[in-house]
Coordinates of C-alpha atoms in Angstrom, one line a residue:
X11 CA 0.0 0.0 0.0
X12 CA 3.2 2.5 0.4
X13 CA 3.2 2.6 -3.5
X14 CA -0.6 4.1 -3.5
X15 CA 0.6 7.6 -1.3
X16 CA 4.7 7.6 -3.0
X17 CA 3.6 7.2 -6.6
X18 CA 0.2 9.5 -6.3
X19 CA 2.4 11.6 -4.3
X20 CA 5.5 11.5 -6.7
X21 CA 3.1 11.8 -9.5
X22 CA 1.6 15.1 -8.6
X23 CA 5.0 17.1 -8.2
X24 CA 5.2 15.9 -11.5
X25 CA 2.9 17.7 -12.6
X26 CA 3.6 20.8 -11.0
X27 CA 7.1 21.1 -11.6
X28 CA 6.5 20.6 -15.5
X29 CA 3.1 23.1 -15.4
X30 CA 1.1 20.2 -16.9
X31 CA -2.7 20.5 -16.7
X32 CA -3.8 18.1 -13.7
X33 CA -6.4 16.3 -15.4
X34 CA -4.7 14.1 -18.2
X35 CA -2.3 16.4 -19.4
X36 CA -4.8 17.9 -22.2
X37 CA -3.8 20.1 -24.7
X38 CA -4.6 23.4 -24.8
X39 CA -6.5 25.1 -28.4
X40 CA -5.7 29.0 -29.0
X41 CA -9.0 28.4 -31.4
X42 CA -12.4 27.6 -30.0
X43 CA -13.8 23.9 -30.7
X44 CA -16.5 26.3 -32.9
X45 CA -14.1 27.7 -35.2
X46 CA -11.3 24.8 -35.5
X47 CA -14.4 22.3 -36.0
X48 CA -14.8 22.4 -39.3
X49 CA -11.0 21.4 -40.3
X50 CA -10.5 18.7 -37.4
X51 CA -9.8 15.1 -38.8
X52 CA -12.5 13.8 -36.8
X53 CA -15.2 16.2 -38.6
X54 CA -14.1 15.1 -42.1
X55 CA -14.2 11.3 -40.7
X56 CA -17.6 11.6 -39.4
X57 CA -18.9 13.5 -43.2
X58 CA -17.2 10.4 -44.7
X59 CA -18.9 8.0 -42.5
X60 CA -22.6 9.5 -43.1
X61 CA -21.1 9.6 -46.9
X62 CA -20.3 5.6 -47.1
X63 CA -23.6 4.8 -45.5
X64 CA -25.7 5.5 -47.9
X65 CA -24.2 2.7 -50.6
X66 CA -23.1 0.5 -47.9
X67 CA -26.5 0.4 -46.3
X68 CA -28.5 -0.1 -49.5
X69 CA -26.7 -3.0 -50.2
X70 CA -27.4 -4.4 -46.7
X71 CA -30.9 -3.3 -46.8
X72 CA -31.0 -5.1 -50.1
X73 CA -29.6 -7.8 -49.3
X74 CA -31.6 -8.3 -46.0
X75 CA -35.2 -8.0 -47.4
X76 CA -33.9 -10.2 -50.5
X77 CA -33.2 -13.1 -48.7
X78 CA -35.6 -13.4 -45.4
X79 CA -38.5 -12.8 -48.0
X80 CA -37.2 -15.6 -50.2
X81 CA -37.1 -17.3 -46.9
X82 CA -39.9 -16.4 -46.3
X83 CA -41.5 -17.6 -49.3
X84 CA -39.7 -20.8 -49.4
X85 CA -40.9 -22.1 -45.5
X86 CA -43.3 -24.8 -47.4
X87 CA -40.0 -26.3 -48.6
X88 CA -37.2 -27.7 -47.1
X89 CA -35.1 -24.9 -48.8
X90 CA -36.9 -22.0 -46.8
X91 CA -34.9 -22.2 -43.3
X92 CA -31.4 -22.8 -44.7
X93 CA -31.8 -19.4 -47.2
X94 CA -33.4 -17.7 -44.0
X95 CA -30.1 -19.2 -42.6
X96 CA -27.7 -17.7 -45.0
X97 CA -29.2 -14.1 -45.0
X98 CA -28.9 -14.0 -41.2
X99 CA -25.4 -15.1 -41.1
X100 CA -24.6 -12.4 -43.8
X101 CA -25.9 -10.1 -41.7
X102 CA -24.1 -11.0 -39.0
X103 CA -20.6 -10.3 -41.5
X104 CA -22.1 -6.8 -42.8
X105 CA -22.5 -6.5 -38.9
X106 CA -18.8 -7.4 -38.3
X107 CA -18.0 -4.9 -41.3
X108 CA -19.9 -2.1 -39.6
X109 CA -18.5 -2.3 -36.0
X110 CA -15.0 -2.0 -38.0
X111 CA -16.0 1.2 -40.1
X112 CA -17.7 2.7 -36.9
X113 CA -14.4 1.9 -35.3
X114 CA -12.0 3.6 -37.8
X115 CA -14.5 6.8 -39.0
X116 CA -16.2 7.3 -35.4
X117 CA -13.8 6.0 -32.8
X118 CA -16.4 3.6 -31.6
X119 CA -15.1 0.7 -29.7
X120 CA -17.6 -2.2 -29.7
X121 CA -16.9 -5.4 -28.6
X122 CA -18.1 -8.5 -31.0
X123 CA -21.4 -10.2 -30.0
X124 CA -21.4 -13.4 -28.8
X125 CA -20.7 -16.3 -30.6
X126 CA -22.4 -18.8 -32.0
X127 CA -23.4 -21.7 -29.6
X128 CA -23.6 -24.7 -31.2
X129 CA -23.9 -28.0 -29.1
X130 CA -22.5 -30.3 -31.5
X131 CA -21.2 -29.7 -35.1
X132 CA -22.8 -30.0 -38.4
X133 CA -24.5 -27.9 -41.0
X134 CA -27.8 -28.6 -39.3
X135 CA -26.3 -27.9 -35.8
X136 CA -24.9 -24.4 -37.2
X137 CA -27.9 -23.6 -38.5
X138 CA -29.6 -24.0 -35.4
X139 CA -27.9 -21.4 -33.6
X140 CA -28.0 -19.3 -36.3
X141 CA -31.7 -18.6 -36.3
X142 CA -31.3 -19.0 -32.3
X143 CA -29.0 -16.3 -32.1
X144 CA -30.0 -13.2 -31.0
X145 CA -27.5 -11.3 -32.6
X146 CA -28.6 -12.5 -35.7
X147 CA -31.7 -11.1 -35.3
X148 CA -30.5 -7.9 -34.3
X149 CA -27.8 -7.3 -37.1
X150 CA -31.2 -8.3 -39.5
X151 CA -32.9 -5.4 -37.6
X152 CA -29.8 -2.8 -37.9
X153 CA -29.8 -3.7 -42.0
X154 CA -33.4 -2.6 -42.2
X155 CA -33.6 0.3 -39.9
X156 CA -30.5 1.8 -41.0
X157 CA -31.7 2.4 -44.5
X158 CA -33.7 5.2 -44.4
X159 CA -31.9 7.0 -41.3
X160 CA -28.2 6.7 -44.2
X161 CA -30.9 8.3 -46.7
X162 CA -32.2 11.1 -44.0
X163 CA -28.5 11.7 -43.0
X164 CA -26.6 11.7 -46.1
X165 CA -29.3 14.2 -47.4
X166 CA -28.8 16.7 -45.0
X167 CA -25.2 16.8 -44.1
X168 CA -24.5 16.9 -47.9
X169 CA -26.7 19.5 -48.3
X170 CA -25.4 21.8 -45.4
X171 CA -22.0 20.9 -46.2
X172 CA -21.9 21.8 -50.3
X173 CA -24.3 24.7 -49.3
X174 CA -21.9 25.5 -46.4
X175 CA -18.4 26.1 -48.2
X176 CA -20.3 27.2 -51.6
X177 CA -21.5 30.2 -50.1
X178 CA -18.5 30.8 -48.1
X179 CA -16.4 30.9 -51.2
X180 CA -19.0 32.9 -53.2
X181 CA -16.8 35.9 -53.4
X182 CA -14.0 33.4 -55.1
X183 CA -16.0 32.4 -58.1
X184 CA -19.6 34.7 -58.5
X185 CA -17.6 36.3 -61.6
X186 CA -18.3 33.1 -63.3
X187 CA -21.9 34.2 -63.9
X188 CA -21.3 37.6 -65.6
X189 CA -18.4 36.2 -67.8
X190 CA -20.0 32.5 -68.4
X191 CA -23.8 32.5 -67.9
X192 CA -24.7 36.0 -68.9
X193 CA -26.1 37.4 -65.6
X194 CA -24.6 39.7 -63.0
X195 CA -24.6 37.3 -59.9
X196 CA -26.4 34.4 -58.8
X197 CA -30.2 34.4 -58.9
X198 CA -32.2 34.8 -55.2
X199 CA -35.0 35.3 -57.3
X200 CA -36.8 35.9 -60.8
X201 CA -40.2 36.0 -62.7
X202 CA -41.2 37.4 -66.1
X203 CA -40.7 41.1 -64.3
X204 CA -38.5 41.1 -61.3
X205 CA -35.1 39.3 -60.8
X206 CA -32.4 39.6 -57.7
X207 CA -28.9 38.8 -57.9
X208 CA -25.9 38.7 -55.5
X209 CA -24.5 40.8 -57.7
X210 CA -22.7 44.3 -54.7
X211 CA -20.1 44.0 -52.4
X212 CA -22.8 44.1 -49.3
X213 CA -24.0 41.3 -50.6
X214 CA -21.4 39.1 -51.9
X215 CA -20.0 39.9 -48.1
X216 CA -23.6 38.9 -46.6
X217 CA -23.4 35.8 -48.4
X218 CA -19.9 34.9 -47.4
X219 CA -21.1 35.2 -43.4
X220 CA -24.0 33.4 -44.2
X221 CA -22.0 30.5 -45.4
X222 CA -20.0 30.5 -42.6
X223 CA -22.1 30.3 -40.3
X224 CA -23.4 27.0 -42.3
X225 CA -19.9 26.1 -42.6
X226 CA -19.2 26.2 -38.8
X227 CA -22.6 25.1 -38.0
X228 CA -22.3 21.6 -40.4
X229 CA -19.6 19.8 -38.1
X230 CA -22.0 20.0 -35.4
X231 CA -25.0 19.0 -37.6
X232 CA -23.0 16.1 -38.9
X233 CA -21.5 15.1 -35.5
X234 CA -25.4 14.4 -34.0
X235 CA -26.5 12.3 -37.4
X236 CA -23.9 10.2 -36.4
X237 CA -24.6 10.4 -32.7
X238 CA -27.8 8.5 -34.2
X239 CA -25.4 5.8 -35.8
X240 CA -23.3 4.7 -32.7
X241 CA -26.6 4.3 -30.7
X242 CA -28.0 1.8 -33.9
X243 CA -24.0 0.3 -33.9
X244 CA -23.5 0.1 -30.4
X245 CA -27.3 -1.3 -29.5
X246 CA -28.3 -3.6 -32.3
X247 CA -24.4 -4.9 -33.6
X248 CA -22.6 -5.3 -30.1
X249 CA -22.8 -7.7 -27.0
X250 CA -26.7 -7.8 -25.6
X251 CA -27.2 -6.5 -21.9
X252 CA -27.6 -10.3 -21.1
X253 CA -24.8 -11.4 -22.6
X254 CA -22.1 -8.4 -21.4
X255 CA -23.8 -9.5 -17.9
X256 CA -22.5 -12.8 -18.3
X257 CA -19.1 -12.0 -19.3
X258 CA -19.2 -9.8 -15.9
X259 CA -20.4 -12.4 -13.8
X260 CA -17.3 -14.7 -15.1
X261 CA -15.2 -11.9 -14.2
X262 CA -16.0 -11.6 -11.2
X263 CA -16.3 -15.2 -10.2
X264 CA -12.7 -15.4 -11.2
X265 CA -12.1 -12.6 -9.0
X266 CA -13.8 -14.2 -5.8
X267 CA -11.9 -17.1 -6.7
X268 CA -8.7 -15.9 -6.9
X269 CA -9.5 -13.7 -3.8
X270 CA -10.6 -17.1 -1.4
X271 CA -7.3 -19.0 -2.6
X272 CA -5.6 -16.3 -1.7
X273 CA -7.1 -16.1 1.6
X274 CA -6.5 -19.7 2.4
X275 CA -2.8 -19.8 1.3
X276 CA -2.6 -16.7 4.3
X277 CA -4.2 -18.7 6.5
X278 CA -1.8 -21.5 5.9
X279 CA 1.2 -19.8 5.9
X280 CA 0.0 -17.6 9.2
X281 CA -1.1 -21.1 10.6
X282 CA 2.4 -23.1 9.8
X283 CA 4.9 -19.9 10.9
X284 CA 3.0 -19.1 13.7
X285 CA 0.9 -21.3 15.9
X286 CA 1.4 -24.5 14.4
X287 CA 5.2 -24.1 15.0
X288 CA 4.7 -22.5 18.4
X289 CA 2.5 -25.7 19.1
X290 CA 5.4 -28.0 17.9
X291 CA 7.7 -25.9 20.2
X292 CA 5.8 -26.5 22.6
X293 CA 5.2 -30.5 22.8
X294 CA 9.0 -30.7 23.0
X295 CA 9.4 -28.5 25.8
X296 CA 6.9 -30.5 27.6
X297 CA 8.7 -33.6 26.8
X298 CA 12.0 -32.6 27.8
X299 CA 10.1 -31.5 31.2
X300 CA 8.6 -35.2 31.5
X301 CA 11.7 -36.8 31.5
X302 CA 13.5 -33.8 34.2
X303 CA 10.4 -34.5 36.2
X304 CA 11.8 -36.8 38.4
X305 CA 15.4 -36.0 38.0
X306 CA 15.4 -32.5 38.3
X307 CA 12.0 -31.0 39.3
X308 CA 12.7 -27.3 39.4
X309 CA 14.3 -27.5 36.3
X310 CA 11.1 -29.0 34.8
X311 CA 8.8 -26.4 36.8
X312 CA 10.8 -24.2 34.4
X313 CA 10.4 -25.6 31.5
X314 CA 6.5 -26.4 32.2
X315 CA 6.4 -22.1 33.0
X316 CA 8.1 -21.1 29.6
X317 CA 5.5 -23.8 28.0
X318 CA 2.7 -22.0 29.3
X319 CA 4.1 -18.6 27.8
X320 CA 4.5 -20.4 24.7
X321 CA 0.5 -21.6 25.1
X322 CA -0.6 -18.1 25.6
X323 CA 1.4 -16.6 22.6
X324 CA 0.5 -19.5 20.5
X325 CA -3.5 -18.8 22.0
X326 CA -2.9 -15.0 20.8
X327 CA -1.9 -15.6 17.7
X328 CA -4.9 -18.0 17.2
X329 CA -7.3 -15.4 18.3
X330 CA -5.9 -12.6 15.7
X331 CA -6.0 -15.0 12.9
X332 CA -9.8 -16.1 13.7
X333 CA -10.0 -12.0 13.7
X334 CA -8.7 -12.0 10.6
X335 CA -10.7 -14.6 9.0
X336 CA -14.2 -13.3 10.6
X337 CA -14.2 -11.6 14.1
X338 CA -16.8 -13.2 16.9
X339 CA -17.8 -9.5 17.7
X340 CA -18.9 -9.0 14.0
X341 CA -21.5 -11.9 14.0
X342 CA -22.7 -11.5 18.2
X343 CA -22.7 -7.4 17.3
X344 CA -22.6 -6.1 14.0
X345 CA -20.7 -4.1 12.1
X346 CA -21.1 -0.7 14.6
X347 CA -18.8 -2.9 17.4
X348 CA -16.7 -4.8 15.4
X349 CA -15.7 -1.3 13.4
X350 CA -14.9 0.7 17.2
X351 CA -12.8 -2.6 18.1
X352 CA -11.1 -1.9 14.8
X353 CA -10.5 1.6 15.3
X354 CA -9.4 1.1 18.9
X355 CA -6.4 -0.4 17.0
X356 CA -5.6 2.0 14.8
X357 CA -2.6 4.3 15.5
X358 CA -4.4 7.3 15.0
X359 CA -7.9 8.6 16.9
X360 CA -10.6 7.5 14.7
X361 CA -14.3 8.4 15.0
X362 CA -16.7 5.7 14.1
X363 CA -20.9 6.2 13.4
X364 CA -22.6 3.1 12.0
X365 CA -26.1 4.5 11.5
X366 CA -28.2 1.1 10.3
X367 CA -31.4 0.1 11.5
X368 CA -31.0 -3.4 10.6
X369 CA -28.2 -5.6 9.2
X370 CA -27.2 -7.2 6.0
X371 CA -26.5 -10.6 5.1
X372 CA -23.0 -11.7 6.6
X373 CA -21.4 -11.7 3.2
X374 CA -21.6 -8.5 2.7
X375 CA -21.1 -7.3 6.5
X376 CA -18.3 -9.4 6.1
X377 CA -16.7 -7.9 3.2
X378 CA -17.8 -4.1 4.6
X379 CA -15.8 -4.5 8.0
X380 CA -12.3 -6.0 6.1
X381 CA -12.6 -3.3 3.6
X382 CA -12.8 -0.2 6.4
X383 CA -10.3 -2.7 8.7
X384 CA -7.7 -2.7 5.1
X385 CA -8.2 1.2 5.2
X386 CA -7.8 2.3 8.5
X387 CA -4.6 -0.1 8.1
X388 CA -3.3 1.6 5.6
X389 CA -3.5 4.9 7.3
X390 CA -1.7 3.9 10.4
X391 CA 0.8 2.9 8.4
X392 CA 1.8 5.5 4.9
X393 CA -1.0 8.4 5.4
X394 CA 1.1 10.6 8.8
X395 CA -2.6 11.4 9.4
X396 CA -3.8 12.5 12.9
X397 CA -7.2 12.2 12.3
X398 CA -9.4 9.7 11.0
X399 CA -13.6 9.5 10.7
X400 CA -15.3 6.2 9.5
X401 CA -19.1 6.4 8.4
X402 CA -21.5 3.4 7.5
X403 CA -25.3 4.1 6.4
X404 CA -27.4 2.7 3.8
X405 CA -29.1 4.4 1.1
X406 CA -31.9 2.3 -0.6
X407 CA -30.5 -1.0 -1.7
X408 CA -26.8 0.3 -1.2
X409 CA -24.5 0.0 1.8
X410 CA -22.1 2.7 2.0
X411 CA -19.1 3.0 3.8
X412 CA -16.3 6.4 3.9
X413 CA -13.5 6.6 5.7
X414 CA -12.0 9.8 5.8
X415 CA -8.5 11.1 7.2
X416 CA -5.9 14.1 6.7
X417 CA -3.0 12.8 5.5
X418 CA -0.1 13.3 3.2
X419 CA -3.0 12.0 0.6
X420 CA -1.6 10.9 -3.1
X421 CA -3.7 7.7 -2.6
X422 CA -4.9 6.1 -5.9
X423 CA -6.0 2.7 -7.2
X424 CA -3.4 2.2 -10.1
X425 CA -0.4 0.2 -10.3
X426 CA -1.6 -3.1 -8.6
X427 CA -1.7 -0.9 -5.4
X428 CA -3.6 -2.9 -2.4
X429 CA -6.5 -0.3 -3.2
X430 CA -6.8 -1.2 -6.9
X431 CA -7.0 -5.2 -5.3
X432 CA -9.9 -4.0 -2.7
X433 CA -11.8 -2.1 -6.1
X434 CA -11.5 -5.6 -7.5
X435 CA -12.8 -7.6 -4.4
X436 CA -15.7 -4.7 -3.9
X437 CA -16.5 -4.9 -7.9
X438 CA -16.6 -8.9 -7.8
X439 CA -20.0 -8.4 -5.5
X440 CA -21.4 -5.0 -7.8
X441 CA -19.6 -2.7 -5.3
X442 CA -17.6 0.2 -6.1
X443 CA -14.4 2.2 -4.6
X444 CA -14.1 5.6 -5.2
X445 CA -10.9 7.0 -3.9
X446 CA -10.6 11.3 -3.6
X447 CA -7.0 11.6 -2.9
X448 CA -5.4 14.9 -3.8
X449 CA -1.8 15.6 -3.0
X450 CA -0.8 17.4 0.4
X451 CA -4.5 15.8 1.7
X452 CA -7.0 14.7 2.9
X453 CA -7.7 11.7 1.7
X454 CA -11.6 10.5 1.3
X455 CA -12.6 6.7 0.1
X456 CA -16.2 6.0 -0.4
X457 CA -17.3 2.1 -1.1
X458 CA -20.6 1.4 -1.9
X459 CA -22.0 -2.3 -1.5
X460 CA -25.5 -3.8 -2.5
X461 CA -27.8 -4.5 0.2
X462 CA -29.1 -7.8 1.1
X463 CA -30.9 -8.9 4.0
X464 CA -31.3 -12.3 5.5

């Protein structure tokens, strides 16, 4: 845990020595994001993204009602569900296609669906989980709804980009109509009796400022068509809510998993250095004072005195490690006087208020009391704090938990800190660690748990 304070700390006279920016090291723009918008790469990418849609989703659209209505038609045949087959898994590979052009023009990362399940193999078998698949389905959906929103959008951010620049550059190329097309500007208006041309200064200059306003107005425009397309991309073409779920739950069981092997290898080690060897100690002392019993009897009241030293020790190292697996005076009192007895052994005064009317399930009252006991841990030993305040209430279905102190501060989760192990023990049950650590103090980490009751 002394790398969470000396790296945070480290880190931030960093960044004051060198007069970086504290948040990321951003780089600073002389231009606003208004006026440098309409030459950044990103704009250009996104007017080439809404661009390619249009062919690329006519062919998919195409494509899509083509085959599931010659499916379709074909269900009284045996030919119906493998040509139903086919079009879904091509629209699973125009799916594929469109995650990677959303990821190179938009900067959109979206992980791949999930896979196909298929319990044993064979064309039959593959088909199967084909029209199973849920992502099929929804990359079927994404080919027909995304046809006339590539239409809509390729309509109007053409039309306000072309209009955009044309009028901007009006007062580069309006002599074309009085020396090529016979007219002194270009037409507003005409009839059989009146006409209006852009023809003066005032109004070759209005036009200019009305195109750039359309000019620095299109980026924006363009930017919230394809808003429209990561929503289709990201809901309909990535990993379902179920199925991101799962991949979490896995996660996280691997976590727990790794976190009780861990725990038990502790236990052993603390069990064979400590009391089991104390214990070994301790049966040959008392056999060496069974054979000086009768031949020297004060030399084996001795021995028998330093054995029952050796009990007590061993007995005190017993009783921290059953603390340290789960404390008696958690499960006979809750949290409120297991966290005082914890704070009574902290080396700095700590103020304790547990304010729950009832208490949760023992796995999470569990896991709340070693998380505030790792904390005020690492303060008495790396934060020089003089203070420290620990707080447990509930909020709805949450259990939350802040211990406070004013420290050197610096803390952070990063690095494979002991912090950034407790985030992944707290996030392995849906709980989160929010650590508020600036240098020179004070340090403030919040933890939030779900509440269950037994």
């Amino acid at each position: 845990m002394a790398t969470e304070y000396g790296q945070g700390y480290g880190h931030g006279l960093a960044l004051h020595e060198h007069g970086l920016p504290e948040h990321g090291g951003e780089r600073r723009h002389r231009l606003p994001a208004g006026l440098r918008a309409p030459f950044e790469a990103r704009s250009w990418r996104e007017f080439g993204y809404v661009l390619l849609s249009l062919p690329i989703s006519i062919l998919l659209f195409v494509y899509a009602i083509t085959m599931v209505s010659l499916g379709a038609g074909l269900l009284v045949t045996f030919l119906g569900i493998p040509v139903l087959a086919a079009g879904l898994a091509g629209c699973r590979g125009f799916g594929a296609l469109e995650r990677a052009r959303a990821r190179a023009l938009l900067d959109l990362e979206v992980a791949d669906p999930e896979p196909l399940r298929m319990r044993r193999r064979g064309f039959m078998a593959w088909m199967g989980a084909v029209l199973k698949s849920g992502t099929s389905w929804r990359a079927l959906l994404y080919a027909v709804l995304h046809f006339p929103w590539a239409v809509f959008s390729f309509v109007v951010a053409l039309n306000v980009w072309v209009y955009g620049w044309a009028l901007l550059t009006y007062p580069l190329w309006f002599w074309v109509f009085p020396m090529w097309a016979g007219q002194d500007g270009l037409q507003i208006y005409g009839d059989e009796t009146h006409s209006f041309y852009l023809d003066n200064p005032f109004e070759i200059t209005v036009t200019a400022l009305v195109g750039l306003l359309f000019t620095l107005a299109t980026p924006w425009i363009v930017r919230a068509l394809t808003t429209v397309d990561r929503m289709l991309v990201h809901g309909l073409l990535g990993p379902s809510l179920l199925a991101t779920r799962v991949v979490e739950l896995e996660s996280d069981r691997g976590v727990v998993v790794d976190t009780a092997a861990a725990d038990l290898r502790r236990i052993e080690r603390d069990l064979h250095d400590g009391a089991q060897a104390r214990l070994v100690a301790l049966a040959m002392d008392l056999g060496l004072a069974k054979e000086k019993l009768a031949e020297d009897p004060q030399a084996a009241a001795r021995m028998v005195d330093e054995a029952h030293g050796e009990v007590k020790t061993a007995l005190q190292e017993l009783r921290d490690l059953a603390r340290g697996i789960h404390p008696a005076v958690l499960t006979d009192r809750g949290l409120d006087a297991a966290l005082s007895a914890v704070a009574s052994r902290c080396t700095v005064p700590v103020e304790v208020q547990v304010d729950l009317t009832e208490r949760p399930v023992p796995a999470i009252e569990g896991i709340a009391y070693f998380t505030v006991s790792e904390l005020l841990q690492n303060i008495s030993k790396h934060s020089r704090a003089t203070w420290a305040a620990v707080d447990v209430w509930r909020v709805e279905n949450r259990l939350m938990l802040q211990v406070v102190d004013n420290g050197i501060g610096g803390a952070a989760t990063s690095g494979g800190s002991g912090l950034s192990g407790l985030a992944e023990r707290l996030d392995a049950v849906d709980g989160i660690l929010v650590v508020d650590s600036p240098v020179g103090g004070p340090t403030r980490v919040t933890a939030e748990l779900p509440w269950r009751t037994v």
